[in-house]
mmCIF file of C-alpha atoms in Angstrom:
data_model
loop_
_atom_site.group_PDB
_atom_site.id
_atom_site.type_symbol
_atom_site.label_atom_id
_atom_site.label_comp_id
_atom_site.label_asym_id
_atom_site.label_seq_id
_atom_site.Cartn_x
_atom_site.Cartn_y
_atom_site.Cartn_z
ATOM 1 C CA UNK A 1 74.720 -15.561 -32.762
ATOM 2 C CA UNK A 2 72.260 -15.739 -35.493
ATOM 3 C CA UNK A 3 71.071 -19.121 -34.298
ATOM 4 C CA UNK A 4 70.245 -17.438 -30.677
ATOM 5 C CA UNK A 5 68.470 -14.785 -32.163
ATOM 6 C CA UNK A 6 66.466 -17.140 -34.198
ATOM 7 C CA UNK A 7 65.721 -19.262 -31.100
ATOM 8 C CA UNK A 8 64.422 -16.059 -29.041
ATOM 9 C CA UNK A 9 62.339 -15.303 -31.807
ATOM 10 C CA UNK A 10 60.570 -18.800 -31.695
ATOM 11 C CA UNK A 11 60.071 -18.690 -28.122
ATOM 12 C CA UNK A 12 58.783 -15.349 -28.277
ATOM 13 C CA UNK A 13 56.226 -16.461 -31.081
ATOM 14 C CA UNK A 14 55.250 -19.494 -28.852
ATOM 15 C CA UNK A 15 54.831 -17.835 -25.971
ATOM 16 C CA UNK A 16 52.552 -15.465 -27.860
ATOM 17 C CA UNK A 17 50.410 -18.064 -29.387
ATOM 18 C CA UNK A 18 50.033 -19.965 -26.189
ATOM 19 C CA UNK A 19 49.107 -16.219 -24.371
ATOM 20 C CA UNK A 20 46.476 -16.007 -27.577
ATOM 21 C CA UNK A 21 45.267 -19.643 -26.820
ATOM 22 C CA UNK A 22 44.679 -19.100 -22.956
ATOM 23 C CA UNK A 23 42.911 -15.772 -23.497
ATOM 24 C CA UNK A 24 39.307 -16.073 -22.416
ATOM 25 C CA UNK A 25 36.809 -15.956 -25.354
ATOM 26 C CA UNK A 26 34.211 -13.215 -25.766
ATOM 27 C CA UNK A 27 30.769 -14.654 -24.841
ATOM 28 C CA UNK A 28 27.834 -14.516 -26.569
ATOM 29 C CA UNK A 29 24.407 -15.230 -25.790
ATOM 30 C CA UNK A 30 23.983 -19.241 -26.035
ATOM 31 C CA UNK A 31 21.156 -21.062 -27.937
ATOM 32 C CA UNK A 32 19.794 -22.421 -24.644
ATOM 33 C CA UNK A 33 15.985 -21.341 -23.658
ATOM 34 C CA UNK A 34 14.093 -22.440 -20.609
ATOM 35 C CA UNK A 35 10.829 -20.926 -19.292
ATOM 36 C CA UNK A 36 8.115 -19.408 -21.220
ATOM 37 C CA UNK A 37 8.689 -19.621 -25.037
ATOM 38 C CA UNK A 38 7.333 -16.399 -25.883
ATOM 39 C CA UNK A 39 9.231 -14.537 -23.592
ATOM 40 C CA UNK A 40 12.547 -16.518 -24.831
ATOM 41 C CA UNK A 41 11.765 -15.092 -28.139
ATOM 42 C CA UNK A 42 10.964 -11.638 -27.423
ATOM 43 C CA UNK A 43 13.874 -11.066 -25.042
ATOM 44 C CA UNK A 44 16.213 -12.605 -27.614
ATOM 45 C CA UNK A 45 14.920 -10.160 -30.352
ATOM 46 C CA UNK A 46 15.576 -7.312 -28.046
ATOM 47 C CA UNK A 47 19.395 -8.529 -27.249
ATOM 48 C CA UNK A 48 19.913 -8.133 -30.879
ATOM 49 C CA UNK A 49 23.466 -8.262 -30.270
ATOM 50 C CA UNK A 50 24.334 -11.192 -28.333
ATOM 51 C CA UNK A 51 28.185 -10.529 -28.005
ATOM 52 C CA UNK A 52 29.283 -9.843 -24.676
ATOM 53 C CA UNK A 53 26.381 -11.759 -23.034
ATOM 54 C CA UNK A 54 26.620 -15.318 -21.382
ATOM 55 C CA UNK A 55 23.166 -15.788 -19.761
ATOM 56 C CA UNK A 56 20.124 -13.645 -19.109
ATOM 57 C CA UNK A 57 17.529 -14.437 -16.819
ATOM 58 C CA UNK A 58 14.179 -12.345 -17.492
ATOM 59 C CA UNK A 59 10.790 -11.673 -15.600
ATOM 60 C CA UNK A 60 7.780 -9.634 -17.246
ATOM 61 C CA UNK A 61 4.607 -8.768 -15.023
ATOM 62 C CA UNK A 62 1.568 -7.912 -16.841
ATOM 63 C CA UNK A 63 -1.611 -7.587 -14.691
ATOM 64 C CA UNK A 64 -0.648 -9.772 -11.812
ATOM 65 C CA UNK A 65 0.296 -12.455 -14.308
ATOM 66 C CA UNK A 66 3.823 -13.450 -13.998
ATOM 67 C CA UNK A 67 6.176 -15.071 -16.953
ATOM 68 C CA UNK A 68 9.796 -16.013 -16.653
ATOM 69 C CA UNK A 69 12.738 -17.202 -19.097
ATOM 70 C CA UNK A 70 16.022 -18.135 -19.011
ATOM 71 C CA UNK A 71 18.394 -17.862 -22.053
ATOM 72 C CA UNK A 72 21.992 -18.636 -22.868
ATOM 73 C CA UNK A 73 24.693 -20.394 -20.397
ATOM 74 C CA UNK A 74 25.122 -20.084 -16.540
ATOM 75 C CA UNK A 75 28.854 -20.780 -16.736
ATOM 76 C CA UNK A 76 32.016 -21.534 -18.857
ATOM 77 C CA UNK A 77 30.496 -25.290 -18.575
ATOM 78 C CA UNK A 78 27.456 -24.046 -21.018
ATOM 79 C CA UNK A 79 24.862 -25.376 -18.412
ATOM 80 C CA UNK A 80 21.537 -23.466 -19.415
ATOM 81 C CA UNK A 81 20.282 -20.592 -17.368
ATOM 82 C CA UNK A 82 16.724 -21.345 -15.796
ATOM 83 C CA UNK A 83 14.238 -19.017 -14.338
ATOM 84 C CA UNK A 84 15.287 -20.376 -10.737
ATOM 85 C CA UNK A 85 19.019 -19.681 -11.357
ATOM 86 C CA UNK A 86 20.742 -17.399 -8.942
ATOM 87 C CA UNK A 87 22.210 -14.282 -10.124
ATOM 88 C CA UNK A 88 24.334 -11.487 -8.134
ATOM 89 C CA UNK A 89 21.966 -8.460 -8.143
ATOM 90 C CA UNK A 90 23.876 -5.876 -6.017
ATOM 91 C CA UNK A 91 22.276 -2.696 -5.597
ATOM 92 C CA UNK A 92 18.819 -3.929 -6.031
ATOM 93 C CA UNK A 93 19.419 -4.764 -2.292
ATOM 94 C CA UNK A 94 19.142 -1.294 -1.383
ATOM 95 C CA UNK A 95 15.597 -1.149 -2.474
ATOM 96 C CA UNK A 96 15.022 -4.290 0.004
ATOM 97 C CA UNK A 97 17.002 -2.441 2.537
ATOM 98 C CA UNK A 98 14.320 0.988 1.968
ATOM 99 C CA UNK A 99 11.771 -1.463 2.448
ATOM 100 C CA UNK A 100 12.633 -3.125 5.630
ATOM 101 C CA UNK A 101 12.834 0.636 7.020
ATOM 102 C CA UNK A 102 9.047 0.778 5.762
ATOM 103 C CA UNK A 103 8.054 -2.199 7.208
ATOM 104 C CA UNK A 104 9.803 -1.035 10.641
ATOM 105 C CA UNK A 105 8.053 2.028 10.865
ATOM 106 C CA UNK A 106 4.553 0.369 10.021
ATOM 107 C CA UNK A 107 5.472 -1.807 12.662
ATOM 108 C CA UNK A 108 6.248 1.124 15.139
ATOM 109 C CA UNK A 109 9.426 -0.184 15.810
ATOM 110 C CA UNK A 110 11.204 2.973 14.325
ATOM 111 C CA UNK A 111 10.413 6.239 12.624
ATOM 112 C CA UNK A 112 11.749 7.147 9.528
ATOM 113 C CA UNK A 113 12.548 10.776 11.357
ATOM 114 C CA UNK A 114 14.469 8.964 14.040
ATOM 115 C CA UNK A 115 18.043 9.652 14.230
ATOM 116 C CA UNK A 116 20.692 7.068 13.559
ATOM 117 C CA UNK A 117 22.237 7.263 17.079
ATOM 118 C CA UNK A 118 18.749 6.365 18.219
ATOM 119 C CA UNK A 119 18.244 3.440 16.397
ATOM 120 C CA UNK A 120 21.931 1.944 16.579
ATOM 121 C CA UNK A 121 23.657 3.550 19.801
ATOM 122 C CA UNK A 122 26.922 2.212 19.009
ATOM 123 C CA UNK A 123 27.499 5.254 16.307
ATOM 124 C CA UNK A 124 28.717 8.256 18.592
ATOM 125 C CA UNK A 125 30.190 10.383 15.985
ATOM 126 C CA UNK A 126 28.554 13.325 13.959
ATOM 127 C CA UNK A 127 26.935 10.925 11.824
ATOM 128 C CA UNK A 128 24.460 9.785 14.537
ATOM 129 C CA UNK A 129 22.295 12.856 13.995
ATOM 130 C CA UNK A 130 21.474 11.969 10.339
ATOM 131 C CA UNK A 131 17.793 10.497 9.996
ATOM 132 C CA UNK A 132 17.030 6.995 8.851
ATOM 133 C CA UNK A 133 14.928 8.619 6.117
ATOM 134 C CA UNK A 134 17.944 10.304 5.118
ATOM 135 C CA UNK A 135 20.257 7.267 4.698
ATOM 136 C CA UNK A 136 17.398 5.460 2.858
ATOM 137 C CA UNK A 137 17.501 7.959 0.387
ATOM 138 C CA UNK A 138 21.093 9.093 -0.189
ATOM 139 C CA UNK A 139 20.802 12.848 1.539
ATOM 140 C CA UNK A 140 22.560 11.864 4.547
ATOM 141 C CA UNK A 141 25.574 13.420 3.218
ATOM 142 C CA UNK A 142 27.848 10.097 4.055
ATOM 143 C CA UNK A 143 30.644 9.310 1.601
ATOM 144 C CA UNK A 144 30.219 6.754 -1.230
ATOM 145 C CA UNK A 145 32.318 4.024 0.250
ATOM 146 C CA UNK A 146 34.479 4.068 3.323
ATOM 147 C CA UNK A 147 36.744 1.063 3.615
ATOM 148 C CA UNK A 148 38.302 1.914 7.146
ATOM 149 C CA UNK A 149 42.510 1.179 6.165
ATOM 150 C CA UNK A 150 44.815 1.753 3.455
ATOM 151 C CA UNK A 151 45.195 -2.154 3.134
ATOM 152 C CA UNK A 152 41.393 -2.221 2.523
ATOM 153 C CA UNK A 153 41.673 0.412 -0.127
ATOM 154 C CA UNK A 154 44.668 -1.244 -1.816
ATOM 155 C CA UNK A 155 42.781 -4.492 -1.981
ATOM 156 C CA UNK A 156 39.750 -2.505 -3.801
ATOM 157 C CA UNK A 157 42.258 -0.925 -6.395
ATOM 158 C CA UNK A 158 43.891 -4.413 -6.776
ATOM 159 C CA UNK A 159 40.365 -5.972 -7.277
ATOM 160 C CA UNK A 160 39.946 -3.869 -10.463
ATOM 161 C CA UNK A 161 42.848 -5.676 -11.830
ATOM 162 C CA UNK A 162 42.906 -9.167 -10.210
ATOM 163 C CA UNK A 163 38.759 -9.582 -10.521
ATOM 164 C CA UNK A 164 38.929 -10.215 -7.019
ATOM 165 C CA UNK A 165 36.548 -9.736 -4.107
ATOM 166 C CA UNK A 166 36.753 -5.962 -2.893
ATOM 167 C CA UNK A 167 35.085 -6.456 -0.035
ATOM 168 C CA UNK A 168 36.885 -9.356 1.316
ATOM 169 C CA UNK A 169 37.050 -8.530 5.381
ATOM 170 C CA UNK A 170 34.858 -5.601 5.176
ATOM 171 C CA UNK A 171 32.454 -6.572 8.429
ATOM 172 C CA UNK A 172 29.866 -4.663 10.374
ATOM 173 C CA UNK A 173 32.273 -3.602 12.727
ATOM 174 C CA UNK A 174 34.175 -1.935 9.851
ATOM 175 C CA UNK A 175 31.108 -0.090 8.571
ATOM 176 C CA UNK A 176 30.186 0.639 12.320
ATOM 177 C CA UNK A 177 33.868 2.287 12.676
ATOM 178 C CA UNK A 178 33.555 4.359 9.399
ATOM 179 C CA UNK A 179 30.250 5.582 10.294
ATOM 180 C CA UNK A 180 31.545 6.453 13.430
ATOM 181 C CA UNK A 181 34.529 8.551 11.985
ATOM 182 C CA UNK A 182 32.387 10.224 9.430
ATOM 183 C CA UNK A 183 31.277 13.716 8.970
ATOM 184 C CA UNK A 184 28.280 14.289 7.140
ATOM 185 C CA UNK A 185 29.126 16.646 4.062
ATOM 186 C CA UNK A 186 27.869 19.750 2.647
ATOM 187 C CA UNK A 187 25.518 17.762 0.444
ATOM 188 C CA UNK A 188 23.335 16.568 3.450
ATOM 189 C CA UNK A 189 19.992 16.877 2.059
ATOM 190 C CA UNK A 190 20.608 15.997 -1.227
ATOM 191 C CA UNK A 191 20.914 12.800 -3.305
ATOM 192 C CA UNK A 192 24.524 11.939 -3.241
ATOM 193 C CA UNK A 193 24.816 7.822 -3.822
ATOM 194 C CA UNK A 194 26.228 6.388 -0.953
ATOM 195 C CA UNK A 195 26.889 2.367 -0.267
ATOM 196 C CA UNK A 196 28.078 3.271 3.297
ATOM 197 C CA UNK A 197 24.745 4.868 3.963
ATOM 198 C CA UNK A 198 22.507 1.869 2.823
ATOM 199 C CA UNK A 199 25.031 -0.302 4.910
ATOM 200 C CA UNK A 200 24.606 1.716 8.294
ATOM 201 C CA UNK A 201 21.119 1.605 7.750
ATOM 202 C CA UNK A 202 20.199 -1.921 7.134
ATOM 203 C CA UNK A 203 22.641 -2.737 10.090
ATOM 204 C CA UNK A 204 21.051 -0.090 12.257
ATOM 205 C CA UNK A 205 17.380 -1.741 11.749
ATOM 206 C CA UNK A 206 19.223 -5.127 12.447
ATOM 207 C CA UNK A 207 20.927 -3.752 15.801
ATOM 208 C CA UNK A 208 17.527 -2.699 16.508
ATOM 209 C CA UNK A 209 15.866 -5.867 16.515
ATOM 210 C CA UNK A 210 18.625 -7.678 17.953
ATOM 211 C CA UNK A 211 19.421 -9.742 14.843
ATOM 212 C CA UNK A 212 22.107 -9.829 12.012
ATOM 213 C CA UNK A 213 20.937 -8.070 8.743
ATOM 214 C CA UNK A 214 20.246 -11.310 6.589
ATOM 215 C CA UNK A 215 18.020 -12.526 9.353
ATOM 216 C CA UNK A 216 15.916 -9.120 9.597
ATOM 217 C CA UNK A 217 15.852 -9.625 5.699
ATOM 218 C CA UNK A 218 14.571 -13.358 5.836
ATOM 219 C CA UNK A 219 11.938 -12.634 8.452
ATOM 220 C CA UNK A 220 10.569 -9.458 7.405
ATOM 221 C CA UNK A 221 10.500 -9.651 3.787
ATOM 222 C CA UNK A 222 11.743 -12.550 1.862
ATOM 223 C CA UNK A 223 9.834 -15.197 3.532
ATOM 224 C CA UNK A 224 6.714 -13.145 3.662
ATOM 225 C CA UNK A 225 7.129 -12.535 -0.172
ATOM 226 C CA UNK A 226 7.645 -16.279 -0.851
ATOM 227 C CA UNK A 227 11.405 -15.235 -2.055
ATOM 228 C CA UNK A 228 13.078 -18.314 -0.872
ATOM 229 C CA UNK A 229 16.019 -18.273 -3.425
ATOM 230 C CA UNK A 230 17.117 -15.156 -2.321
ATOM 231 C CA UNK A 231 20.153 -14.990 0.185
ATOM 232 C CA UNK A 232 22.731 -12.883 1.362
ATOM 233 C CA UNK A 233 26.114 -14.677 1.582
ATOM 234 C CA UNK A 234 28.603 -13.177 4.020
ATOM 235 C CA UNK A 235 31.339 -16.043 3.053
ATOM 236 C CA UNK A 236 32.078 -18.200 -0.209
ATOM 237 C CA UNK A 237 30.307 -21.326 1.749
ATOM 238 C CA UNK A 238 26.773 -19.258 1.312
ATOM 239 C CA UNK A 239 26.810 -18.668 -2.021
ATOM 240 C CA UNK A 240 23.935 -20.471 -3.918
ATOM 241 C CA UNK A 241 24.978 -24.120 -5.185
ATOM 242 C CA UNK A 242 23.729 -23.523 -8.923
ATOM 243 C CA UNK A 243 24.276 -20.127 -8.981
ATOM 244 C CA UNK A 244 25.522 -18.348 -12.443
ATOM 245 C CA UNK A 245 28.866 -17.584 -12.742
ATOM 246 C CA UNK A 246 29.939 -13.714 -13.581
ATOM 247 C CA UNK A 247 32.606 -12.716 -16.005
ATOM 248 C CA UNK A 248 33.789 -9.530 -17.941
ATOM 249 C CA UNK A 249 32.024 -8.867 -21.375
ATOM 250 C CA UNK A 250 35.472 -9.950 -22.879
ATOM 251 C CA UNK A 251 35.136 -13.556 -21.151
ATOM 252 C CA UNK A 252 37.278 -13.238 -18.213
ATOM 253 C CA UNK A 253 36.103 -15.015 -15.099
ATOM 254 C CA UNK A 254 35.485 -12.766 -11.936
ATOM 255 C CA UNK A 255 34.934 -13.864 -8.317
ATOM 256 C CA UNK A 256 31.871 -13.271 -6.452
ATOM 257 C CA UNK A 257 31.442 -10.804 -3.822
ATOM 258 C CA UNK A 258 30.995 -11.450 -0.029
ATOM 259 C CA UNK A 259 31.202 -9.836 2.737
ATOM 260 C CA UNK A 260 28.840 -8.695 5.885
ATOM 261 C CA UNK A 261 29.809 -5.203 6.133
ATOM 262 C CA UNK A 262 28.250 -3.752 2.897
ATOM 263 C CA UNK A 263 25.549 -6.494 2.685
ATOM 264 C CA UNK A 264 22.722 -4.010 2.980
ATOM 265 C CA UNK A 265 24.067 -2.254 0.046
ATOM 266 C CA UNK A 266 24.318 -5.230 -2.074
ATOM 267 C CA UNK A 267 27.564 -7.225 -1.353
ATOM 268 C CA UNK A 268 26.799 -10.737 -1.388
ATOM 269 C CA UNK A 269 23.200 -10.433 -2.241
ATOM 270 C CA UNK A 270 21.822 -13.407 -4.798
ATOM 271 C CA UNK A 271 18.433 -13.650 -6.311
ATOM 272 C CA UNK A 272 16.487 -15.153 -9.143
ATOM 273 C CA UNK A 273 14.168 -13.497 -11.702
ATOM 274 C CA UNK A 274 11.000 -15.678 -10.263
ATOM 275 C CA UNK A 275 11.945 -14.272 -6.653
ATOM 276 C CA UNK A 276 11.967 -10.716 -8.033
ATOM 277 C CA UNK A 277 8.990 -11.012 -10.377
ATOM 278 C CA UNK A 278 7.211 -12.049 -6.846
ATOM 279 C CA UNK A 279 8.696 -8.608 -5.371
ATOM 280 C CA UNK A 280 7.734 -6.816 -8.394
ATOM 281 C CA UNK A 281 4.427 -8.304 -8.443
ATOM 282 C CA UNK A 282 3.538 -7.520 -4.554
ATOM 283 C CA UNK A 283 4.877 -3.803 -5.059
ATOM 284 C CA UNK A 284 2.742 -3.132 -7.864
ATOM 285 C CA UNK A 285 -0.184 -4.480 -6.080
ATOM 286 C CA UNK A 286 0.572 -2.682 -2.755
ATOM 287 C CA UNK A 287 0.097 -5.875 -0.977
ATOM 288 C CA UNK A 288 3.892 -6.763 0.492
ATOM 289 C CA UNK A 289 5.768 -5.681 3.594
ATOM 290 C CA UNK A 290 7.257 -2.507 3.136
ATOM 291 C CA UNK A 291 6.001 -1.662 -0.207
ATOM 292 C CA UNK A 292 5.547 2.059 0.977
ATOM 293 C CA UNK A 293 9.155 2.267 0.230
ATOM 294 C CA UNK A 294 8.671 2.792 -3.643
ATOM 295 C CA UNK A 295 6.856 6.186 -3.054
ATOM 296 C CA UNK A 296 8.802 8.830 -4.175
ATOM 297 C CA UNK A 297 9.311 11.395 -1.491
ATOM 298 C CA UNK A 298 12.319 13.496 -2.187
ATOM 299 C CA UNK A 299 13.759 14.979 -5.702
ATOM 300 C CA UNK A 300 17.018 13.810 -7.277
ATOM 301 C CA UNK A 301 16.968 16.014 -10.158
ATOM 302 C CA UNK A 302 14.445 17.109 -12.812
ATOM 303 C CA UNK A 303 13.190 13.652 -13.917
ATOM 304 C CA UNK A 304 14.026 11.176 -10.709
ATOM 305 C CA UNK A 305 12.652 11.369 -7.388
ATOM 306 C CA UNK A 306 13.878 8.877 -4.764
ATOM 307 C CA UNK A 307 11.773 6.946 -2.358
ATOM 308 C CA UNK A 308 13.440 4.642 0.431
ATOM 309 C CA UNK A 309 15.890 2.906 -1.752
ATOM 310 C CA UNK A 310 13.683 3.092 -4.916
ATOM 311 C CA UNK A 311 14.197 5.567 -7.794
ATOM 312 C CA UNK A 312 10.947 6.977 -9.949
ATOM 313 C CA UNK A 313 12.123 8.161 -13.263
ATOM 314 C CA UNK A 314 9.642 9.947 -15.801
ATOM 315 C CA UNK A 315 10.355 9.250 -19.367
ATOM 316 C CA UNK A 316 7.818 11.291 -21.384
ATOM 317 C CA UNK A 317 4.363 9.896 -20.391
ATOM 318 C CA UNK A 318 5.697 7.052 -18.329
ATOM 319 C CA UNK A 319 6.819 6.768 -14.809
ATOM 320 C CA UNK A 320 8.974 4.119 -13.737
ATOM 321 C CA UNK A 321 9.900 3.033 -10.179
ATOM 322 C CA UNK A 322 13.337 1.008 -10.642
ATOM 323 C CA UNK A 323 16.813 0.078 -9.271
ATOM 324 C CA UNK A 324 19.607 -1.507 -10.765
ATOM 325 C CA UNK A 325 22.790 -2.987 -9.686
ATOM 326 C CA UNK A 326 26.487 -3.638 -10.800
ATOM 327 C CA UNK A 327 29.052 -5.839 -9.185
ATOM 328 C CA UNK A 328 32.322 -7.177 -10.868
ATOM 329 C CA UNK A 329 30.509 -9.835 -13.330
ATOM 330 C CA UNK A 330 26.762 -9.108 -13.023
ATOM 331 C CA UNK A 331 24.210 -6.722 -14.036
ATOM 332 C CA UNK A 332 20.847 -6.398 -12.692
ATOM 333 C CA UNK A 333 17.656 -4.535 -13.233
ATOM 334 C CA UNK A 334 14.135 -4.560 -11.804
ATOM 335 C CA UNK A 335 11.743 -1.587 -12.787
ATOM 336 C CA UNK A 336 7.561 -1.333 -12.393
ATOM 337 C CA UNK A 337 4.935 0.923 -14.161
ATOM 338 C CA UNK A 338 2.011 1.420 -11.804
ATOM 339 C CA UNK A 339 -0.244 2.893 -14.526
ATOM 340 C CA UNK A 340 0.076 -0.105 -16.714
ATOM 341 C CA UNK A 341 0.548 -2.765 -14.031
ATOM 342 C CA UNK A 342 3.500 -3.898 -15.893
ATOM 343 C CA UNK A 343 6.872 -4.812 -14.431
ATOM 344 C CA UNK A 344 10.267 -6.292 -15.653
ATOM 345 C CA UNK A 345 13.201 -8.181 -14.362
ATOM 346 C CA UNK A 346 16.497 -8.580 -16.308
ATOM 347 C CA UNK A 347 19.699 -10.485 -14.728
ATOM 348 C CA UNK A 348 23.124 -11.144 -16.482
ATOM 349 C CA UNK A 349 26.073 -12.952 -15.753
ATOM 350 C CA UNK A 350 28.405 -10.361 -17.565
ATOM 351 C CA UNK A 351 29.232 -6.818 -16.932
ATOM 352 C CA UNK A 352 27.749 -5.724 -20.022
ATOM 353 C CA UNK A 353 24.728 -3.587 -18.956
ATOM 354 C CA UNK A 354 21.831 -5.889 -19.657
ATOM 355 C CA UNK A 355 18.854 -3.631 -18.932
ATOM 356 C CA UNK A 356 19.929 -1.369 -22.110
ATOM 357 C CA UNK A 357 20.518 -4.249 -24.458
ATOM 358 C CA UNK A 358 17.609 -6.487 -23.722
ATOM 359 C CA UNK A 359 15.012 -3.669 -22.876
ATOM 360 C CA UNK A 360 16.029 -1.671 -25.997
ATOM 361 C CA UNK A 361 13.814 1.403 -24.689
ATOM 362 C CA UNK A 362 13.880 4.613 -26.285
ATOM 363 C CA UNK A 363 15.298 5.991 -22.884
ATOM 364 C CA UNK A 364 18.463 4.005 -23.112
ATOM 365 C CA UNK A 365 19.199 4.606 -26.797
ATOM 366 C CA UNK A 366 18.955 8.391 -26.393
ATOM 367 C CA UNK A 367 20.653 8.706 -22.771
ATOM 368 C CA UNK A 368 24.184 7.812 -22.036
ATOM 369 C CA UNK A 369 24.655 5.315 -18.855
ATOM 370 C CA UNK A 370 23.926 7.507 -15.767
ATOM 371 C CA UNK A 371 26.936 7.794 -13.377
ATOM 372 C CA UNK A 372 25.846 8.013 -9.698
ATOM 373 C CA UNK A 373 26.104 11.644 -8.467
ATOM 374 C CA UNK A 374 29.879 12.318 -6.734
ATOM 375 C CA UNK A 375 30.270 11.895 -2.913
ATOM 376 C CA UNK A 376 30.574 15.221 -1.501
ATOM 377 C CA UNK A 377 33.852 13.546 0.707
ATOM 378 C CA UNK A 378 35.032 11.555 -2.307
ATOM 379 C CA UNK A 379 38.006 13.593 -2.899
ATOM 380 C CA UNK A 380 39.853 14.466 -6.219
ATOM 381 C CA UNK A 381 39.147 10.671 -7.440
ATOM 382 C CA UNK A 382 35.577 10.234 -8.983
ATOM 383 C CA UNK A 383 33.712 7.837 -7.004
ATOM 384 C CA UNK A 384 32.506 5.916 -9.732
ATOM 385 C CA UNK A 385 36.063 4.410 -10.581
ATOM 386 C CA UNK A 386 35.568 2.355 -7.157
ATOM 387 C CA UNK A 387 34.132 -1.282 -7.789
ATOM 388 C CA UNK A 388 30.943 -1.087 -5.499
ATOM 389 C CA UNK A 389 27.323 -2.206 -5.466
ATOM 390 C CA UNK A 390 26.155 0.715 -7.469
ATOM 391 C CA UNK A 391 23.166 2.207 -9.519
ATOM 392 C CA UNK A 392 25.269 2.527 -12.432
ATOM 393 C CA UNK A 393 23.707 1.377 -15.492
ATOM 394 C CA UNK A 394 21.189 3.653 -16.816
ATOM 395 C CA UNK A 395 17.910 5.432 -16.022
ATOM 396 C CA UNK A 396 15.903 2.581 -18.195
ATOM 397 C CA UNK A 397 12.233 2.863 -18.794
ATOM 398 C CA UNK A 398 11.970 -1.013 -19.158
ATOM 399 C CA UNK A 399 8.370 -1.798 -18.877
ATOM 400 C CA UNK A 400 7.209 0.462 -21.692
ATOM 401 C CA UNK A 401 9.764 -0.942 -23.951
ATOM 402 C CA UNK A 402 8.545 -4.425 -23.451
ATOM 403 C CA UNK A 403 5.121 -3.470 -24.174
ATOM 404 C CA UNK A 404 5.249 -6.217 -27.308
ATOM 405 C CA UNK A 405 6.872 -8.834 -24.879
ATOM 406 C CA UNK A 406 3.513 -10.580 -24.961
ATOM 407 C CA UNK A 407 4.342 -13.954 -26.866
#
């Protein structure tokens, strides 16, 4: 009996040691640095605690001058991040979808006050009466997400544990069906963050144009802006070849998100610091297609107003136009300040909030991460528990914070 007990303890100890050996290592921002040397130094100094970061790509725009840099590793193999390395950008895509609305409105194809049903006749339920502007500004009263079946909800819950893709199998028809069944809630006219609403808007504009959403985005925005490295991957074979690989801040690798249904809200969207710097520069200059989307039109709270997809937040004397993104293994941020002609882009390939740690701004130090407003129809469970391409990192006044990023 004693020998059996000892053997059992030995086996258990070996199992524990093997488990510890197989546990992922907590990443730390690596020593690699590519691109602008001064920006590398400034970003590394701003990221004072490298723990939980694997790699970062940053860009700084100052009065038309663009500087970019990569720091750390893009993957577990230790390959360096470069300014042209693609990262998942999540909900920054919503700003692009808002710009599509502004672009199509300027072209006379649609009007922001057009009803959804007139733009996408396939929508015949109560949501057909919400306007395109309401969808673009999260004021349509639609739920945060609507996945269409108990199996889809189970898959999303499982993805929290497994690190898989919660949007697998979510097609354009899934989103159309969810919108057709949805009844705008009592919160219509108020800002309630909705991935479903942004997705419906993107597909409605695409349906009006007679093309798929990624094709409309390429034709109307990405190609004219020179954003040649930005893609929307509906399936795994569309992922960028030299992309960054995402993980938890604790080191566990996570699957990339793909799926056509929620693409206009940020599923499957990849971009680079270089491309997003082009977007920021064109928006600051007022020269790009759809840049009027960044104009603040609707109030969310005392500090923040909404444009079409873009937030505008005041921090003291600074007013910043911004959006961020959060997918399973990535964090992203783009912010610009028209008064100073300055913009910043921060991309990270772990789920640590890169904009807070790299920007180091006073707003991020004094405010807790901002949770998106609860959907009026999300039931008794907080909507923020569901994995979603969301604006969930922080209200971050990044450009003022990097005033000394001059190298």
